[in-house]
CSV table of C-alpha atoms in Angstrom, one decimal:
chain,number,residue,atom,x,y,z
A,1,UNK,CA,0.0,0.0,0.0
A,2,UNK,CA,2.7,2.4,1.3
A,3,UNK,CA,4.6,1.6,-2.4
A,4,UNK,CA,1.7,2.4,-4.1
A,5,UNK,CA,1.4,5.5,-3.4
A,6,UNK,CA,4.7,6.3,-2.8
A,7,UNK,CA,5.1,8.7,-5.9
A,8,UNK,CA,2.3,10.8,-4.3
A,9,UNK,CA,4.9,12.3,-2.6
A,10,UNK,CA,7.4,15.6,-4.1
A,11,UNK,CA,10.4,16.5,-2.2
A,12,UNK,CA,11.1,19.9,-3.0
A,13,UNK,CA,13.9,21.8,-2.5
A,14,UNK,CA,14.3,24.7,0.4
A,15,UNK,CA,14.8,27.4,-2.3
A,16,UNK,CA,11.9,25.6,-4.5
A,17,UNK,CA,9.0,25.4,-1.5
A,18,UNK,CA,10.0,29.4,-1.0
A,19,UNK,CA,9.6,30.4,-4.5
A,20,UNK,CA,6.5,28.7,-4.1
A,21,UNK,CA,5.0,30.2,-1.2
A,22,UNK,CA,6.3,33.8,-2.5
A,23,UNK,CA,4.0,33.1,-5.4
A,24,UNK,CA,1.4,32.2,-3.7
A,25,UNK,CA,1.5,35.0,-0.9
A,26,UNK,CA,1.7,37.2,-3.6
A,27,UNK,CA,-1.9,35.8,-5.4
A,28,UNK,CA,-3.2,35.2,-1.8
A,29,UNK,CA,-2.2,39.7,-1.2
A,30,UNK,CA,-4.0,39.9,-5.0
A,31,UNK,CA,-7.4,38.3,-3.6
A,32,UNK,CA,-7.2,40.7,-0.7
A,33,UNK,CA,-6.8,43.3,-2.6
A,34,UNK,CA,-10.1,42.1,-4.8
A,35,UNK,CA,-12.3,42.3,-1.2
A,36,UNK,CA,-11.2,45.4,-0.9
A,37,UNK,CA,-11.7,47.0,-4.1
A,38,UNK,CA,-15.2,45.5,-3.4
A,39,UNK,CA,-15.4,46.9,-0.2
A,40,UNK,CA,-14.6,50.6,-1.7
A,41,UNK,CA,-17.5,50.6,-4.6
A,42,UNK,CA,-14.9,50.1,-7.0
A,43,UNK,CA,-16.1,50.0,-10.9
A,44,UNK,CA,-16.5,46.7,-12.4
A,45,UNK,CA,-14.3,46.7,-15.0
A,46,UNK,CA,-11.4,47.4,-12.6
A,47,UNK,CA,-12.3,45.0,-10.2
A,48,UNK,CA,-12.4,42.9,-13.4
A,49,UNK,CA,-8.9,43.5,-14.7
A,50,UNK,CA,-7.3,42.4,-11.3
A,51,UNK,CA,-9.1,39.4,-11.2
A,52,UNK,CA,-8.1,38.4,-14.9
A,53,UNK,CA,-4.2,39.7,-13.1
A,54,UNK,CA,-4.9,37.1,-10.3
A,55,UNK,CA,-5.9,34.4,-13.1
A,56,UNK,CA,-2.8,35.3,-15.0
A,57,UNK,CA,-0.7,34.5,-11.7
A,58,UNK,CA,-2.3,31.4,-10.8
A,59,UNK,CA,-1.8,30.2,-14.5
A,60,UNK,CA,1.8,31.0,-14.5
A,61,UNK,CA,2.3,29.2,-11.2
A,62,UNK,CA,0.1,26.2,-12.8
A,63,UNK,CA,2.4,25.7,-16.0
A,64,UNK,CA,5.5,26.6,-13.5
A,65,UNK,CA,4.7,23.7,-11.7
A,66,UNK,CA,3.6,21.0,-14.3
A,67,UNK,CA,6.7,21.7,-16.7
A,68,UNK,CA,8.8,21.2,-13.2
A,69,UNK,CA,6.6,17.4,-12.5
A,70,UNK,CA,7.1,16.8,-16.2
A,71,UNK,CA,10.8,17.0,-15.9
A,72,UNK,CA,11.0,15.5,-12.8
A,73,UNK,CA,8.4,12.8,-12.0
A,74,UNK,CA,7.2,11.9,-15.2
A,75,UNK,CA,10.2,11.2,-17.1
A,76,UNK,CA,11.0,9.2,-13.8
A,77,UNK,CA,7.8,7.3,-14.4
A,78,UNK,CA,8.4,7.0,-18.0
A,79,UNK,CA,11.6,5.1,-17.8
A,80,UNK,CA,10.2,3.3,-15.3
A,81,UNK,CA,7.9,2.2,-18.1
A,82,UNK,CA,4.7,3.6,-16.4
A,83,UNK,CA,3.4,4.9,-19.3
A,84,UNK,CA,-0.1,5.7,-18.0
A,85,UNK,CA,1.6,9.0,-16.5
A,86,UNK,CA,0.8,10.3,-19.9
A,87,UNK,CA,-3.1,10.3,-19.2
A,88,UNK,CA,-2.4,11.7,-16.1
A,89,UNK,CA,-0.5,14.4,-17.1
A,90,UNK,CA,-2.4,14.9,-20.2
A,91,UNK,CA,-5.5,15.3,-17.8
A,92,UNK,CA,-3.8,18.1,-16.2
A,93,UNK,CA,-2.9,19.9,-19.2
A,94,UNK,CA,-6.3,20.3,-19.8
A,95,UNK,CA,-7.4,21.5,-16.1
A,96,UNK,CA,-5.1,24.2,-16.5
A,97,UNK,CA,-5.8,25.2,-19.6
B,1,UNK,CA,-12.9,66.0,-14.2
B,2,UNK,CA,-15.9,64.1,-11.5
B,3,UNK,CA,-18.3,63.9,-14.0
B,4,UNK,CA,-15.7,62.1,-16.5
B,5,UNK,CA,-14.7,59.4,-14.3
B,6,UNK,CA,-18.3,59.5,-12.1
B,7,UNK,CA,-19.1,55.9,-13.9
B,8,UNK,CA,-15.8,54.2,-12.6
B,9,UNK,CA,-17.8,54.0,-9.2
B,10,UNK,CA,-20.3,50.8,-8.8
B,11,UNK,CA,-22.8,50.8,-6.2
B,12,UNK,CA,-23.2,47.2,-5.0
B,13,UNK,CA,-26.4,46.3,-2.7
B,14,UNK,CA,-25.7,45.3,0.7
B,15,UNK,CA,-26.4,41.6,-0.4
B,16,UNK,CA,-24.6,41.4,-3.4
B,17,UNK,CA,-20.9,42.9,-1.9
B,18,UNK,CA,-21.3,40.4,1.0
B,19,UNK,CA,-21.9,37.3,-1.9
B,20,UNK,CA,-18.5,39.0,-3.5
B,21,UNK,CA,-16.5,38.7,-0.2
B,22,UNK,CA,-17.9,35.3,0.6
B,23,UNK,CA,-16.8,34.0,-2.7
B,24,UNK,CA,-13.3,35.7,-2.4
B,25,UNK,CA,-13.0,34.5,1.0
B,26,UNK,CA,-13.4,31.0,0.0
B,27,UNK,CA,-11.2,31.8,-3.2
B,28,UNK,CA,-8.5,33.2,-0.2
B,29,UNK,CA,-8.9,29.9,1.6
B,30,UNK,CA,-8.3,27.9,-1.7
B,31,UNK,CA,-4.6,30.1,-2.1
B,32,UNK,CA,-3.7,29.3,1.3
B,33,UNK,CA,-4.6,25.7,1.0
B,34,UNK,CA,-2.1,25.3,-1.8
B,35,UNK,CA,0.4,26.7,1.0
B,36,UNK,CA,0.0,24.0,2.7
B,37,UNK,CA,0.2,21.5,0.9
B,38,UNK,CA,3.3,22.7,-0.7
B,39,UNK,CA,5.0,22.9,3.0
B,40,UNK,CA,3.7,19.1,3.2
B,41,UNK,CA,5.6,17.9,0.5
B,42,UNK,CA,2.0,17.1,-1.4
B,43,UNK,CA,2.4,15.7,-5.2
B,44,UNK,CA,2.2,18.3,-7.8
B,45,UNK,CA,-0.3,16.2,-9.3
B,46,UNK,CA,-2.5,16.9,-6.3
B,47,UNK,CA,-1.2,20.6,-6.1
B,48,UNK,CA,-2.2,21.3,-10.0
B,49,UNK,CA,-5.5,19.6,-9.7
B,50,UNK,CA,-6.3,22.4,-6.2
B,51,UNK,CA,-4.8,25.7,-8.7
B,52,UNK,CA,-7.2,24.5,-11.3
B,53,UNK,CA,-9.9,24.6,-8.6
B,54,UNK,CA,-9.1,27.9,-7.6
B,55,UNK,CA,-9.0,29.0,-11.6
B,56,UNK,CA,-12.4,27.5,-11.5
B,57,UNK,CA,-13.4,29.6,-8.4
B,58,UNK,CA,-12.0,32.9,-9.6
B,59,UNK,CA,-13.5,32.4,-13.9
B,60,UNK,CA,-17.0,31.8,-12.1
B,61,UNK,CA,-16.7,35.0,-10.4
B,62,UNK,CA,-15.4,36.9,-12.9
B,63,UNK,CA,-17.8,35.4,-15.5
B,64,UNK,CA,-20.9,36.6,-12.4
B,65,UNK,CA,-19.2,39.8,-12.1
B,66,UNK,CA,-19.0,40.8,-15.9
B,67,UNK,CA,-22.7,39.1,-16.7
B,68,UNK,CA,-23.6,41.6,-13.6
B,69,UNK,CA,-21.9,44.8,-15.2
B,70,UNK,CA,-23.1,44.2,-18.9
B,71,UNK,CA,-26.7,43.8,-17.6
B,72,UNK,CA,-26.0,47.3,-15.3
B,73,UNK,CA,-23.1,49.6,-16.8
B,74,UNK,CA,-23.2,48.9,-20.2
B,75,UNK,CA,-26.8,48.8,-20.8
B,76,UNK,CA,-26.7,52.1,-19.1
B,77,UNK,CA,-24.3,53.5,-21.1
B,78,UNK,CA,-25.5,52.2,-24.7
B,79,UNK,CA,-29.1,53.6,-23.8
B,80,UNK,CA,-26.9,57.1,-23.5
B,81,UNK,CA,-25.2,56.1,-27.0
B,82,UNK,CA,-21.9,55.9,-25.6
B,83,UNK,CA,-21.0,52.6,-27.8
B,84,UNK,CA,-17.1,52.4,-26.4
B,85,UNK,CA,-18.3,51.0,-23.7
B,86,UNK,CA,-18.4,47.9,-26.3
B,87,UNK,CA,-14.8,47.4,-27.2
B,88,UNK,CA,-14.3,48.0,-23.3
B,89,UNK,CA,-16.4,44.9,-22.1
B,90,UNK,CA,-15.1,43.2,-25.3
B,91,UNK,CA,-11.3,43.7,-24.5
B,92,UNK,CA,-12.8,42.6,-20.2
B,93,UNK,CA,-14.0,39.4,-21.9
B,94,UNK,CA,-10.8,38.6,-23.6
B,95,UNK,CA,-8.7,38.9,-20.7
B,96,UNK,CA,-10.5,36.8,-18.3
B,97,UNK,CA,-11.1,34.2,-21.2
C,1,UNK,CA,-44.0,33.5,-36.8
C,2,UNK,CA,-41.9,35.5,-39.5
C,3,UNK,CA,-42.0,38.7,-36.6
C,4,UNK,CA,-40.8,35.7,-34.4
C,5,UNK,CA,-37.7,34.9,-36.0
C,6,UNK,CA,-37.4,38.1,-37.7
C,7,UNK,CA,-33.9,39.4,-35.8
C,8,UNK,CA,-32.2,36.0,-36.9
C,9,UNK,CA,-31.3,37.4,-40.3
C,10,UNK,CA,-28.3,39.6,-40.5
C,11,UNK,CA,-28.0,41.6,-43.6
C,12,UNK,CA,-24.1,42.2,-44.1
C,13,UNK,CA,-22.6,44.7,-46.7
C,14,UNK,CA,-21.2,43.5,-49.9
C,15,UNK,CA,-17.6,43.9,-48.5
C,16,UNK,CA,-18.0,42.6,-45.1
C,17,UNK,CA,-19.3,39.3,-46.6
C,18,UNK,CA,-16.2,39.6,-49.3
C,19,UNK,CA,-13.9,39.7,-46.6
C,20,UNK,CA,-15.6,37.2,-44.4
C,21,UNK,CA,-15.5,34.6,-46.9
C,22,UNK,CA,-11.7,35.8,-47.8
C,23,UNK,CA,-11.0,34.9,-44.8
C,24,UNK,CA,-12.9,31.3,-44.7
C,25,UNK,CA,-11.2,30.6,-47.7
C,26,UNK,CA,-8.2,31.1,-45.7
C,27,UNK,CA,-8.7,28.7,-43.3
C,28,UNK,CA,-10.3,26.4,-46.0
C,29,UNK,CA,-7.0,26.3,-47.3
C,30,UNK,CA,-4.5,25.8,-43.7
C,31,UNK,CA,-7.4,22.6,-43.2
C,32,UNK,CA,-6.3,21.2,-46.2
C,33,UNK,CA,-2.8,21.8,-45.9
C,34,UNK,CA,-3.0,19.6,-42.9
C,35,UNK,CA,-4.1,16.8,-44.9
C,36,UNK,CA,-1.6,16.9,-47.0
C,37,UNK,CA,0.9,17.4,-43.8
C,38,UNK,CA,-0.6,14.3,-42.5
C,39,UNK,CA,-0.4,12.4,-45.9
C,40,UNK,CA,2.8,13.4,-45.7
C,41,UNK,CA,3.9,11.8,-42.7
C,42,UNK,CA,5.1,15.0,-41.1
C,43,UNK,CA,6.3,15.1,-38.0
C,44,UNK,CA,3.2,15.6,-34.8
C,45,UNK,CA,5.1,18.6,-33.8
C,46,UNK,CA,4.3,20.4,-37.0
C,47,UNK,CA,1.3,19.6,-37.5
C,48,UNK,CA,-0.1,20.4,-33.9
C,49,UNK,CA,1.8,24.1,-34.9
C,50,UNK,CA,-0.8,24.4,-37.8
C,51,UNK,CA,-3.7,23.1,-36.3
C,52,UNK,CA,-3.1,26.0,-33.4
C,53,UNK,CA,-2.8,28.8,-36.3
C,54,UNK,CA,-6.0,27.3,-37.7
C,55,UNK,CA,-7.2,27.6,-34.0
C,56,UNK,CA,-6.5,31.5,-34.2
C,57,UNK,CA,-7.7,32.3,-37.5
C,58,UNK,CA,-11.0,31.2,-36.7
C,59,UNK,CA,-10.7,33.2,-33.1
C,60,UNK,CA,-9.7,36.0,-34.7
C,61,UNK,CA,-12.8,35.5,-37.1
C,62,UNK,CA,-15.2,34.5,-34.2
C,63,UNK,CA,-13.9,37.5,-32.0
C,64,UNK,CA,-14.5,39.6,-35.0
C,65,UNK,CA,-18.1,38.8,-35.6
C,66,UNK,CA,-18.9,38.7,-32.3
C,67,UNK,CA,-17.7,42.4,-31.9
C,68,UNK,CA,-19.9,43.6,-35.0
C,69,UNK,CA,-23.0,41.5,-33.8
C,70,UNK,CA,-22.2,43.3,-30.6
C,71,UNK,CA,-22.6,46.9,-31.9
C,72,UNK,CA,-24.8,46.2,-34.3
C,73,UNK,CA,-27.7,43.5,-33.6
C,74,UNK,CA,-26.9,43.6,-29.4
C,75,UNK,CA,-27.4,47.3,-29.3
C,76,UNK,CA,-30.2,47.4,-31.4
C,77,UNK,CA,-32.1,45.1,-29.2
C,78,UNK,CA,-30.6,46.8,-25.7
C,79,UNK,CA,-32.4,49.8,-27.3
C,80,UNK,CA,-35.6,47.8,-27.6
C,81,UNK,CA,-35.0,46.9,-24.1
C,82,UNK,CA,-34.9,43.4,-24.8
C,83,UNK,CA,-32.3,42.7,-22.4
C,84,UNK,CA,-32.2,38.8,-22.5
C,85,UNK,CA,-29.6,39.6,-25.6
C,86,UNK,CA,-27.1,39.9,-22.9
C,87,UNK,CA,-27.9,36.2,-21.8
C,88,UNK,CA,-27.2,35.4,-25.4
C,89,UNK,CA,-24.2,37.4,-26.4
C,90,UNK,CA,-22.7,36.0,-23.2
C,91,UNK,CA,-23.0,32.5,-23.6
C,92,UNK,CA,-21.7,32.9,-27.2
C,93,UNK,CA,-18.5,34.8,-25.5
C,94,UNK,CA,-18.0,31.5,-23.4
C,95,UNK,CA,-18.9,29.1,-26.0
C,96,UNK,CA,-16.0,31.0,-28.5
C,97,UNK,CA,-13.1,31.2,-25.5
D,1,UNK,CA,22.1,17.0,-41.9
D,2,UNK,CA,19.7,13.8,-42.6
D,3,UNK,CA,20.3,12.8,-39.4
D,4,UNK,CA,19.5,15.7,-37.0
D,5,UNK,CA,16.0,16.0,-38.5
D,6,UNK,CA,15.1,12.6,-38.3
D,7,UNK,CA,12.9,12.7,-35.9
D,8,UNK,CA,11.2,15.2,-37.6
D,9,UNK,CA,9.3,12.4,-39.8
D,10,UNK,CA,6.1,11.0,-38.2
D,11,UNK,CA,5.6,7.5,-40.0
D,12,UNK,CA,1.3,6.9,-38.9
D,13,UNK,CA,-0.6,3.4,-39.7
D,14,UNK,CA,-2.3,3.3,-42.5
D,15,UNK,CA,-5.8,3.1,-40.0
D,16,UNK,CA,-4.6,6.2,-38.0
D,17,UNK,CA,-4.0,8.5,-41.6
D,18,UNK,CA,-7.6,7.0,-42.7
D,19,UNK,CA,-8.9,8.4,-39.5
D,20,UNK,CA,-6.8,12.0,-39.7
D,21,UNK,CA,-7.8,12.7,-42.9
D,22,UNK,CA,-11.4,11.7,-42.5
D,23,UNK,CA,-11.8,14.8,-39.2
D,24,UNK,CA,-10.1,16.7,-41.4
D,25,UNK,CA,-12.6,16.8,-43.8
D,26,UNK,CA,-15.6,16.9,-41.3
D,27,UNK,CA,-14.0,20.0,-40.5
D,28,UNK,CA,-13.0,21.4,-44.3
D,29,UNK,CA,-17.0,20.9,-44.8
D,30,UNK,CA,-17.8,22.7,-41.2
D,31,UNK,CA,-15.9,25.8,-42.8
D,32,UNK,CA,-17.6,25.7,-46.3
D,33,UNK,CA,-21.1,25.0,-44.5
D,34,UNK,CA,-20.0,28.5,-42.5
D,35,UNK,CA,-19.5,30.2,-45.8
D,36,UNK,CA,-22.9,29.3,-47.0
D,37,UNK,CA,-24.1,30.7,-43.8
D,38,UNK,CA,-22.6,33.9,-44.2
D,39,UNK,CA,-24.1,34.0,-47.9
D,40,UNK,CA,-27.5,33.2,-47.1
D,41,UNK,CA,-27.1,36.2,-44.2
D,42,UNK,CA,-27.2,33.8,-41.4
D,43,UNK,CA,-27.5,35.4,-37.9
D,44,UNK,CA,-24.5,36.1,-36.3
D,45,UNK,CA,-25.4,34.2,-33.5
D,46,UNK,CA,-25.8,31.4,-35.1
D,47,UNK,CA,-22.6,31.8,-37.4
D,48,UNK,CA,-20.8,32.1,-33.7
D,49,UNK,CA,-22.3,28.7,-32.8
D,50,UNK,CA,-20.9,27.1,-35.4
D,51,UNK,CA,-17.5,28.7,-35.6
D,52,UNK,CA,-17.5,27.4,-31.8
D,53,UNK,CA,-18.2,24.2,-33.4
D,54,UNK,CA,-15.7,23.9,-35.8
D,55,UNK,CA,-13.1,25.0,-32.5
D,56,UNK,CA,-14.1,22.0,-30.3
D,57,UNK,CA,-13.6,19.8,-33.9
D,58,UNK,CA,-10.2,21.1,-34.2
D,59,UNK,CA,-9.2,21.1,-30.2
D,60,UNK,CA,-10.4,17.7,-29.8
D,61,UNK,CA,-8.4,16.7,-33.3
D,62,UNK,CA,-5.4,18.8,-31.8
D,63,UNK,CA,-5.8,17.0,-28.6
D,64,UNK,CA,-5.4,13.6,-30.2
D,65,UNK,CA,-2.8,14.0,-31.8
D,66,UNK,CA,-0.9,15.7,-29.3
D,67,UNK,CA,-1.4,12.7,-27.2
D,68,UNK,CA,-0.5,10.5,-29.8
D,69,UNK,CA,2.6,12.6,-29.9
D,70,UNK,CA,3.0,12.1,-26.2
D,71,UNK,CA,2.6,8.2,-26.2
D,72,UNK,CA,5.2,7.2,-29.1
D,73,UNK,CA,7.7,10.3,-29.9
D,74,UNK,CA,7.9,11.7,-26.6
D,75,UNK,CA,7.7,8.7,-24.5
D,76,UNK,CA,11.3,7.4,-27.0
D,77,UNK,CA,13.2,10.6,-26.8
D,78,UNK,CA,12.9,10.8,-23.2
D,79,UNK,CA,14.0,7.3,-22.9
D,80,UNK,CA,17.0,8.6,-25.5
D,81,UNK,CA,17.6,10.7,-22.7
D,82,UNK,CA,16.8,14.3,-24.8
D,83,UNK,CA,14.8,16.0,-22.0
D,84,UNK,CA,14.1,19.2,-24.4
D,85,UNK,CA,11.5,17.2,-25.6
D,86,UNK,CA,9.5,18.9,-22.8
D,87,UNK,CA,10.2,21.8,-23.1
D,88,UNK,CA,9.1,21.0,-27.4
D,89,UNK,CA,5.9,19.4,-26.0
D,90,UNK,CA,4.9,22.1,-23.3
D,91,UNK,CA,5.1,25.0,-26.0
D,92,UNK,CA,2.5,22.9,-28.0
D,93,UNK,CA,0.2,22.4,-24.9
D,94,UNK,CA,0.3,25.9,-24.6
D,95,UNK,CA,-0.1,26.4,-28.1
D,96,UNK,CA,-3.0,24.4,-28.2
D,97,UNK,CA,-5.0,25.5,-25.4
């Protein structure tokens, strides 16, 4: 069982889990900043332009993060002959996109 | 100068601002999810999946929020014959698209 | 019956269908160059590159007669007050991103 | 010089060409069927719905062969070892979405 689902594990590196959590406290300030312009009556269209900046964020952290699995874990699976990481990644492609 | 900018102000109802911030909240709670899970070493396959959830999240509000100002703002202004307002909701729904 | 359906003809000038059906013969054209890529046995890589400029040439087409139905026929009917064109005009802004 | 673009050759069964070729021309007569539209004055609307048509014929064709791609040439060059292959095969994800 515990081999099974050992690969649902991702050791990252110090600097990597920063970067990470950098990004995210960055989109996490953006989606403050949202409630407030909300809060303060501001006009659609702005409010509108920083949530398409948030969505730009998130999507650059999303393909940040599947090129680095690509490299890493799924060429891993793939010489491991596990070739039904290819569905899986494939699947996430498409949630991202 | 006031009157030029007067219809980059939205008033909101009472209702609708706190549906805004109870959707952003959540949206907040999404981000600092993804925090976590990258401090606990989680799979990127499970990280991906939880920032296309949040994409999700923030794409239905945006879509609710510009559905909201084209059935307010831009009616408005196309009843006054101000027909810019067009290419400005057009170029709002290319960027969150 | 005829007063029903009446607003689902669009009368187009002479050059805007010339240049609309320029640029549908344009895309005619990439679809079939990909048959012949394919009969070709070219490589996936290429070919995905031309399906995706076939994907924008028919954005950029959809995006542009979805702007001119938006100042034309959507303002016309906003004038009317028939407001359920914005239900209409949206869900054909989703269905083209 | 033969060598280095090698790869660049995509040899397909005869069954998956048959196949290619044959969505390829659903979609060639999606495009002409959109012409006729626009010369019997179609409404925009429904010219839209169509165009989005032809889009999801093309994605879903793009998708295919993109993992296609993914399962033979990808799946052998990382086993050669040539990890720019993801780098090749992420630009066409993004290309394609």
């Amino acid at each position: 069982m515990k081999e099974l689902n050992d690969y649902k594990i991702k050791i990252r590196s110090n600097d990597d889990v920063k970067n990470l959590i950098r990004r995210l406290n960055v989109i996490e300030g953006q989606v403050r900043g949202v409630k407030q312009m909300i809060e303060n009556d501001r006009y659609c269209g702005d409010v509108l332009i920083q949530i398409s900046a948030i969505n730009k964020s998130l999507q650059s952290l999303g393909n940040y993060i599947l090129k680095e699995h690509m490299k890493t874990c799924v060429v891993q699976e793939i010489k491991k002959n596990n070739l039904e990481v290819i569905d899986e990644v494939f699947d996430l492609m498409k949630k991202l996109s």
